[in-house]
Amino acid sequence: MENCLFCKIIKGEIPSSKVYEDDEMLIFKDIAPQAKIHYLLVLKEHFANICEMTESQAIILARCLKKLSGMVDELGLQNGFRLVSNKGADACQSVEHLHIHILGGEKLSEKMA
Ligand code: AMP
């Protein structure tokens, strides 16, 4: 997508603090972290949110989350982490390219919102 911020990051047109990349996903540091560790897991294929996701994209997302589960030590998340994916106005989604927030590195609040 031409004007999508995360597509530009994926293509390397906008710099990011990349921590992992493969053919299907990119994980990079959020520019405005909301926890000691705050990464974004972004699928390389563009779609806006979980409601726009096809069956085959859902399978890719599941595979990427499984890969993430094998990387927790190297990402500094061995004590736990929280995954969040905002969809739409009520959730304040600001980038219309599916992404999973990965929050951790400290004790997070019990209240999620
Ligand atoms: P959301 O509000 O759920 O759509 O999340 C979008 C996230 O993208 C926010 O947490 C922003 O801080 C983050 N963000 C925006 N621009 C950049 C950027 N250039 N590099 C890294 N993260 C970004």
Short mmCIF file of C-alpha atoms in Angstrom, two decimals, residues 20-27 41-45 47 53-71 83 98 100 102:
data_model
loop_
_atom_site.label_atom_id
_atom_site.label_comp_id
_atom_site.label_asym_id
_atom_site.label_seq_id
_atom_site.Cartn_x
_atom_site.Cartn_y
_atom_site.Cartn_z
CA TYR A 20 13.81 -9.62 13.83
CA GLU A 21 12.88 -10.13 10.20
CA ASP A 22 11.95 -13.06 8.00
CA ASP A 23 9.88 -13.55 4.84
CA GLU A 24 6.58 -13.10 6.67
CA MET A 25 7.10 -10.59 9.44
CA LEU A 26 9.13 -7.81 10.92
CA ILE A 27 9.53 -7.04 14.62
CA LEU A 41 5.11 -7.40 15.22
CA VAL A 42 4.02 -6.54 11.68
CA LEU A 43 3.09 -8.97 8.94
CA LYS A 44 4.69 -8.08 5.62
CA GLU A 45 1.43 -8.53 3.76
CA PHE A 47 -4.21 -5.65 5.58
CA MET A 53 -7.74 -10.80 7.65
CA THR A 54 -8.21 -13.72 5.25
CA GLU A 55 -7.94 -17.38 6.28
CA SER A 56 -4.48 -17.66 4.74
CA GLN A 57 -3.33 -14.47 6.47
CA ALA A 58 -4.67 -15.88 9.76
CA ILE A 59 -2.48 -18.95 9.25
CA ILE A 60 0.56 -16.71 8.63
CA LEU A 61 -0.22 -14.71 11.76
CA ALA A 62 -0.50 -17.89 13.82
CA ARG A 63 2.86 -19.08 12.45
CA CYS A 64 4.45 -15.73 13.34
CA LEU A 65 3.07 -15.83 16.88
CA LYS A 66 4.45 -19.36 17.26
CA LYS A 67 7.85 -18.07 16.10
CA LEU A 68 7.59 -15.23 18.60
CA SER A 69 7.04 -17.77 21.38
CA GLY A 70 10.44 -19.23 20.57
CA MET A 71 12.19 -15.86 20.76
CA LEU A 83 0.09 -8.87 23.22
CA LEU A 98 -2.23 -5.11 11.19
CA ILE A 100 0.63 -6.75 17.35
CA ILE A 102 4.40 -6.76 22.38
#
